[in-house]
CSV table of C-alpha atoms in Angstrom, one decimal:
chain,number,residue,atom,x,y,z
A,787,UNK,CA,-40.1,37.4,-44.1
A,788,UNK,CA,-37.2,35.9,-45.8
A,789,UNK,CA,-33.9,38.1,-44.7
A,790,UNK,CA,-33.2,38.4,-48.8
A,791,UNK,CA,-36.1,38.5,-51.3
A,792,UNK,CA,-35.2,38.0,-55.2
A,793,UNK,CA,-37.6,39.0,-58.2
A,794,UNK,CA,-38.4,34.9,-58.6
A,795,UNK,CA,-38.5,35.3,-63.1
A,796,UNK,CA,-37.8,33.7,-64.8
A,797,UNK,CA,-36.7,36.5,-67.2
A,798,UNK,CA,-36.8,36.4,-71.2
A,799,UNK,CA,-35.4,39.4,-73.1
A,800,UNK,CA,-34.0,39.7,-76.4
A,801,UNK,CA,-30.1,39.9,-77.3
A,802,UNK,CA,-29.3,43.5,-77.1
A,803,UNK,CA,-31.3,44.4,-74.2
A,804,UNK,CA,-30.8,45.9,-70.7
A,805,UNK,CA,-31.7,43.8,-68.1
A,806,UNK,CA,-32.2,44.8,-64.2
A,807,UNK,CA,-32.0,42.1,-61.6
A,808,UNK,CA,-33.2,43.4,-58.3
A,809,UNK,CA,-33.0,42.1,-54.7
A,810,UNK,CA,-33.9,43.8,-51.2
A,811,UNK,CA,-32.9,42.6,-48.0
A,812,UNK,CA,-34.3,43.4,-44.5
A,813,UNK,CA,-31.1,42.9,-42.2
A,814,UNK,CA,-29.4,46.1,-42.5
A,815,UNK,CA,-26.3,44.7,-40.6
A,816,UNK,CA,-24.8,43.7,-44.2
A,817,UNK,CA,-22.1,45.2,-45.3
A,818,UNK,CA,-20.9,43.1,-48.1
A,819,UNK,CA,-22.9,42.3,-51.2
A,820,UNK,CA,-22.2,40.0,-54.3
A,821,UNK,CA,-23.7,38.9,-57.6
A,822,UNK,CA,-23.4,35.4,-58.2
A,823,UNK,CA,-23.9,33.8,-61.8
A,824,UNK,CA,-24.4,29.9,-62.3
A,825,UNK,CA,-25.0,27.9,-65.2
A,826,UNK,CA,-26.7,25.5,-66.0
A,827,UNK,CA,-25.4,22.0,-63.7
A,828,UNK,CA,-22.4,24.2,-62.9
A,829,UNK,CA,-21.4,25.8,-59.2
A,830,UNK,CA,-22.2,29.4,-58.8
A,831,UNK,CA,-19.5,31.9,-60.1
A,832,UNK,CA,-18.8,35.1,-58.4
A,833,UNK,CA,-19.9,37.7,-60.7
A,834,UNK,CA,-19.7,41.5,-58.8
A,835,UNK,CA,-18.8,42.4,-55.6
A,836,UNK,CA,-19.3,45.6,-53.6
A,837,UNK,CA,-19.0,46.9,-50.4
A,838,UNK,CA,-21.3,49.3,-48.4
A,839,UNK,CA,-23.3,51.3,-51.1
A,840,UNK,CA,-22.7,53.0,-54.0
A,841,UNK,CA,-21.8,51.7,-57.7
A,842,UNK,CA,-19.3,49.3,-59.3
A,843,UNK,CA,-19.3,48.9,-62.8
A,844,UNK,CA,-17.5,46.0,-65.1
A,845,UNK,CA,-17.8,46.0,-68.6
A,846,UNK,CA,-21.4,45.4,-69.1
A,847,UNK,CA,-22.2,44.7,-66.0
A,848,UNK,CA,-23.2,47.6,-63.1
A,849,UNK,CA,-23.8,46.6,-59.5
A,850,UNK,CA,-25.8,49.2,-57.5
A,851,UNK,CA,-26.5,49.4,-53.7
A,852,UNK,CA,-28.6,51.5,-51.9
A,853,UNK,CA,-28.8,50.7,-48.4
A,854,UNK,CA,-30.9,53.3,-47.2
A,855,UNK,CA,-33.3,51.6,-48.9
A,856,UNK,CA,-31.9,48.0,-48.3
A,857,UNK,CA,-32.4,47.8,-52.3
A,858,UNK,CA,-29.2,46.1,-54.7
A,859,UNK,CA,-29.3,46.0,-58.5
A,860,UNK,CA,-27.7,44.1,-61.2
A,861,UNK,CA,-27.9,45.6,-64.7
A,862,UNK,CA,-26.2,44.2,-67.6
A,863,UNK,CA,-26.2,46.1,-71.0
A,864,UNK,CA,-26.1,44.9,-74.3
A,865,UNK,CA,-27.2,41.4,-73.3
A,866,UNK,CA,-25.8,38.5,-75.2
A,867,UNK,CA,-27.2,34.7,-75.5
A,868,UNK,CA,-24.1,34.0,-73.3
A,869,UNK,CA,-25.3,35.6,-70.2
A,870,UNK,CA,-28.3,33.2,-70.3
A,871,UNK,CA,-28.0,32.1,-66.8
A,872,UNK,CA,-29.5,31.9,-63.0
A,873,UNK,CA,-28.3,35.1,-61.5
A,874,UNK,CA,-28.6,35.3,-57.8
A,875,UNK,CA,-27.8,37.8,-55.4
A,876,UNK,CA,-26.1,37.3,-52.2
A,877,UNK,CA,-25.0,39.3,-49.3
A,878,UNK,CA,-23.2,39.2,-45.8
A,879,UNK,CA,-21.9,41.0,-42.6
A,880,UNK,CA,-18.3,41.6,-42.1
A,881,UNK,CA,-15.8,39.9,-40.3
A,882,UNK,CA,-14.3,36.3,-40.2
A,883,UNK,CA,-17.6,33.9,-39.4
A,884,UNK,CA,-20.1,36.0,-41.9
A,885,UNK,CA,-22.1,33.4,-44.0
A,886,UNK,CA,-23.3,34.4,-46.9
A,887,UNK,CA,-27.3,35.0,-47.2
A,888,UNK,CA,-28.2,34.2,-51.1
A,889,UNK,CA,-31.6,35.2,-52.8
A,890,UNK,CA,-33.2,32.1,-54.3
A,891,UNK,CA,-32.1,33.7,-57.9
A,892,UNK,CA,-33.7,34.3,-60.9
A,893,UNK,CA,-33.4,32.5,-64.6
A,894,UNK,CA,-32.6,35.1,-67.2
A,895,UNK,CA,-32.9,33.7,-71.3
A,896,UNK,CA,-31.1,36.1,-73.9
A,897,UNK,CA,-32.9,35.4,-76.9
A,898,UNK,CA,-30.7,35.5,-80.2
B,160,UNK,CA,-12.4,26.9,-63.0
B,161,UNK,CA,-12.8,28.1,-59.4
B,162,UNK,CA,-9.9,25.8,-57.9
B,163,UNK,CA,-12.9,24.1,-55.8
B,164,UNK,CA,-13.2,20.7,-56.5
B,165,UNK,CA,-15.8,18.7,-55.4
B,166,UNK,CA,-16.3,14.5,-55.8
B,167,UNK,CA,-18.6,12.5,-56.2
B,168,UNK,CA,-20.6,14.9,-59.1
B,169,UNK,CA,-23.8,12.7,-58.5
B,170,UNK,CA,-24.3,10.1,-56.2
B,171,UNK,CA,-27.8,8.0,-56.1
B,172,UNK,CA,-29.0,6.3,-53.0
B,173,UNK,CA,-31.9,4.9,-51.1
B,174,UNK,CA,-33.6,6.4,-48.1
B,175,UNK,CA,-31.9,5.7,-44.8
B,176,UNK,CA,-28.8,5.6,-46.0
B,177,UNK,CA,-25.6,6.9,-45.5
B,178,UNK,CA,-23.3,9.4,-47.9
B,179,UNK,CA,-20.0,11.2,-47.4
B,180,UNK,CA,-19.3,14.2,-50.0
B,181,UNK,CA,-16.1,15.2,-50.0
B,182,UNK,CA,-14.4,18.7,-51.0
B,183,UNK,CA,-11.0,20.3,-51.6
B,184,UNK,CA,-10.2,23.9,-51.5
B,185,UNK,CA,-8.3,26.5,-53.6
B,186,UNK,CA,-4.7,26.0,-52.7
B,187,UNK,CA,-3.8,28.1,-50.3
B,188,UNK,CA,-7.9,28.8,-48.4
B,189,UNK,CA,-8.3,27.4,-45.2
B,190,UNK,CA,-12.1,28.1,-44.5
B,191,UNK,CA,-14.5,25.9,-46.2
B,192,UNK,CA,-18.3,26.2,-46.5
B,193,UNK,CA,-20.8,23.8,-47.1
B,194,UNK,CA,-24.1,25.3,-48.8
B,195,UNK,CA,-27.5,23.0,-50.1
B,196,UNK,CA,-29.1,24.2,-53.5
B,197,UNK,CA,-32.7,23.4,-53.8
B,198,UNK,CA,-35.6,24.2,-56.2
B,199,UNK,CA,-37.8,25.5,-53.4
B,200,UNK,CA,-35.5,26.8,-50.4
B,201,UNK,CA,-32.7,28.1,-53.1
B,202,UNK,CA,-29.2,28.3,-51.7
B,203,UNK,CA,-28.8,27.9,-48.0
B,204,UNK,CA,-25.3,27.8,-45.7
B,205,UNK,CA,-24.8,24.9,-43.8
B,206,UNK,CA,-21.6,25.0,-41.9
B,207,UNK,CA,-18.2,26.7,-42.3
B,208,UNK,CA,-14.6,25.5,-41.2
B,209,UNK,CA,-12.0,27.2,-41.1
B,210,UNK,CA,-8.4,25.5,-40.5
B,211,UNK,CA,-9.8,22.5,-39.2
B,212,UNK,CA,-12.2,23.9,-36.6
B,213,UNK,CA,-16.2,24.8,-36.9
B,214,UNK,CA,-16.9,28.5,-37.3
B,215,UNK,CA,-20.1,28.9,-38.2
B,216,UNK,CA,-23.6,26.8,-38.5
B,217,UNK,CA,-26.0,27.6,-40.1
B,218,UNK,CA,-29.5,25.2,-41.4
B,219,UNK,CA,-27.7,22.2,-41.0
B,220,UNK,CA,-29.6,19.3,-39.6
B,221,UNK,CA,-28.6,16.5,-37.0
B,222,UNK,CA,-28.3,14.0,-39.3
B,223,UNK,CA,-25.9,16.0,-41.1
B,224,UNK,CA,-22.3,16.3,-39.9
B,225,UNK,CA,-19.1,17.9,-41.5
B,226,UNK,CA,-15.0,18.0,-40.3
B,227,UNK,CA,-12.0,19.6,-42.1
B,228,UNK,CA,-8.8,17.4,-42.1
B,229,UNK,CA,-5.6,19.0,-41.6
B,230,UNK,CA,-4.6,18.8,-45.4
B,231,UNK,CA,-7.8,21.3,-45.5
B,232,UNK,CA,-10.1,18.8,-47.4
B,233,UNK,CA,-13.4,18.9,-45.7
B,234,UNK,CA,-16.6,16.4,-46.1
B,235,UNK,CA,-19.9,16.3,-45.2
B,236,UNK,CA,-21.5,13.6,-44.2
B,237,UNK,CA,-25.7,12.5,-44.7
B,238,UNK,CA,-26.9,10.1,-42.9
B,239,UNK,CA,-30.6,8.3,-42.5
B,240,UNK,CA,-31.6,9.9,-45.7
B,241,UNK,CA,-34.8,11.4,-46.5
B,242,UNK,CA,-36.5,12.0,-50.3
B,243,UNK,CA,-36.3,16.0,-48.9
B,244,UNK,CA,-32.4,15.5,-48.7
B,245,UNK,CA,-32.2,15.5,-53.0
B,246,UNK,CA,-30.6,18.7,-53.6
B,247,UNK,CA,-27.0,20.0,-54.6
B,248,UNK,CA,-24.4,20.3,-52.7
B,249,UNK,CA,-21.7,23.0,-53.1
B,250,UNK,CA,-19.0,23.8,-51.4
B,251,UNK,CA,-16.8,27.0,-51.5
B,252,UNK,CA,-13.7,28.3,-49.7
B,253,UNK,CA,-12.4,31.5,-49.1
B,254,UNK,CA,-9.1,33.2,-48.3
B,255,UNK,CA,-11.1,34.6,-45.2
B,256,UNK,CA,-8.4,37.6,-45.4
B,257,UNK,CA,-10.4,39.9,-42.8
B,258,UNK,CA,-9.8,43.6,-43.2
B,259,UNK,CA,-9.2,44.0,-47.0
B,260,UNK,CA,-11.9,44.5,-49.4
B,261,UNK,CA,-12.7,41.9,-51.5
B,262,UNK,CA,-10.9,39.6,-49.5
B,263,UNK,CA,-14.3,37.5,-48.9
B,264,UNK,CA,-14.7,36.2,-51.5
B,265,UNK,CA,-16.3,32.5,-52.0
B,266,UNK,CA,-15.3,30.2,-54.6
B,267,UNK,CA,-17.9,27.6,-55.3
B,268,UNK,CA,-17.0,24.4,-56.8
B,269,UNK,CA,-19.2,22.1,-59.3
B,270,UNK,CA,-21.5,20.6,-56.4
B,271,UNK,CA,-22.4,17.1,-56.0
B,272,UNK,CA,-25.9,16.0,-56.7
B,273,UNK,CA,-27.6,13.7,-54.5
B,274,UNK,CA,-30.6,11.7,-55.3
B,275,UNK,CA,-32.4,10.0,-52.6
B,276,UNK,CA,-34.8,7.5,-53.9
């Protein structure tokens, strides 16, 4: 079992929509966890960050993390053509050494 | 623009060969991590410096070797290439500010891409 799973899309929804990206984890020794966005032939761009559980919101995007249930969300309201991108979700321990552990990340297509 | 910059953006080479990527950090971040982007294993860590010394490994192979120079500049080197080492390569830095919230926080640069043919 891979120590992050990602919902592997890809995902097509129409502009306006409100899209949930979802990712569990099994290592319950995270502590940090991030959303990542990357575009096409670009370098992934730190999206949302959040630390322990609980909710974070920014703009139209709200990051959601439940550790009890080792479960993180992404939602992103009023989708735009714009946030056609490869989203994926990444996580990590705390202190100085802690890599970060990504999902493999899923494709999402805003259709105008 | 993260501040991560990243050179060459693609390089093509044969099998067996020899590459060196090379990768400068955000002004001011002295840890550096290497990370390999593929279609089927996705993003996975390779190795992280941080001022010059190795702080963390992760899937990095044998053939695969990285430093940080003391201007912070890191590369990684591939050597005795294999049509499995095509993938991008990214790497990010960090302030690696322990304690404060949000202080670990990994900037990614463009990535190179390397095709092995």
């Amino acid at each position: 079992q891979k120590e992050v799973e990602q919902d592997p899309g890809p995902l097509s929804v129409p502009e306006g929509a409100i899209v949930s990206l979802n990712c569990t984890y099994s290592n319950s020794a995270f502590q940090y966890f991030m959303w990542y966005r990357q575009y096409s032939r670009k370098g992934p761009e730190l999206l949302m960050y959040t630390y322990s559980s609980g909710n974070k919101e920014d703009g139209r995007f709200t990051a959601q993390v439940d550790k009890s249930s080792k479960y993180i969300s992404l939602f992103i309201r009023d989708s735009q053509p714009s946030d056609s991108a490869t989203y994926l979700c990444a996580m990590k321990r705390g202190g100085a050494n802690s890599k970060l552990t990504f999902g493999k990340g899923i494709t999402l297509s805003v259709r105008p | 623009d993260s501040g991560v910059t990243q050179t060459p953006k693609h390089l093509i080479t044969a099998t067996g060969q020899r590459v060196t990527l090379r990768c400068s950090p955000r002004s001011g971040d002295l840890s550096v991590y290497w990370y390999q982007q593929s279609l089927d294993q996705g993003l996975q860590f390779l190795i992280q410096y941080y001022n010059g010394e190795e702080r963390a490994k992760g899937n990095i192979l044998e053939r695969f070797s990285a430093q940080q120079f003391p201007d912070l500049h890191s590369e990684l080197n591939l050597s005795s290439l294999e049509l499995g080492d095509s993938a991008l390569y990214f790497c990010a830095s960090s302030s690696l500010v322990v304690g404060l919230a949000g202080s670990n926080e990994q900037f990614f640069g463009p990535g190179t891409r390397l095709t092995v043919l």
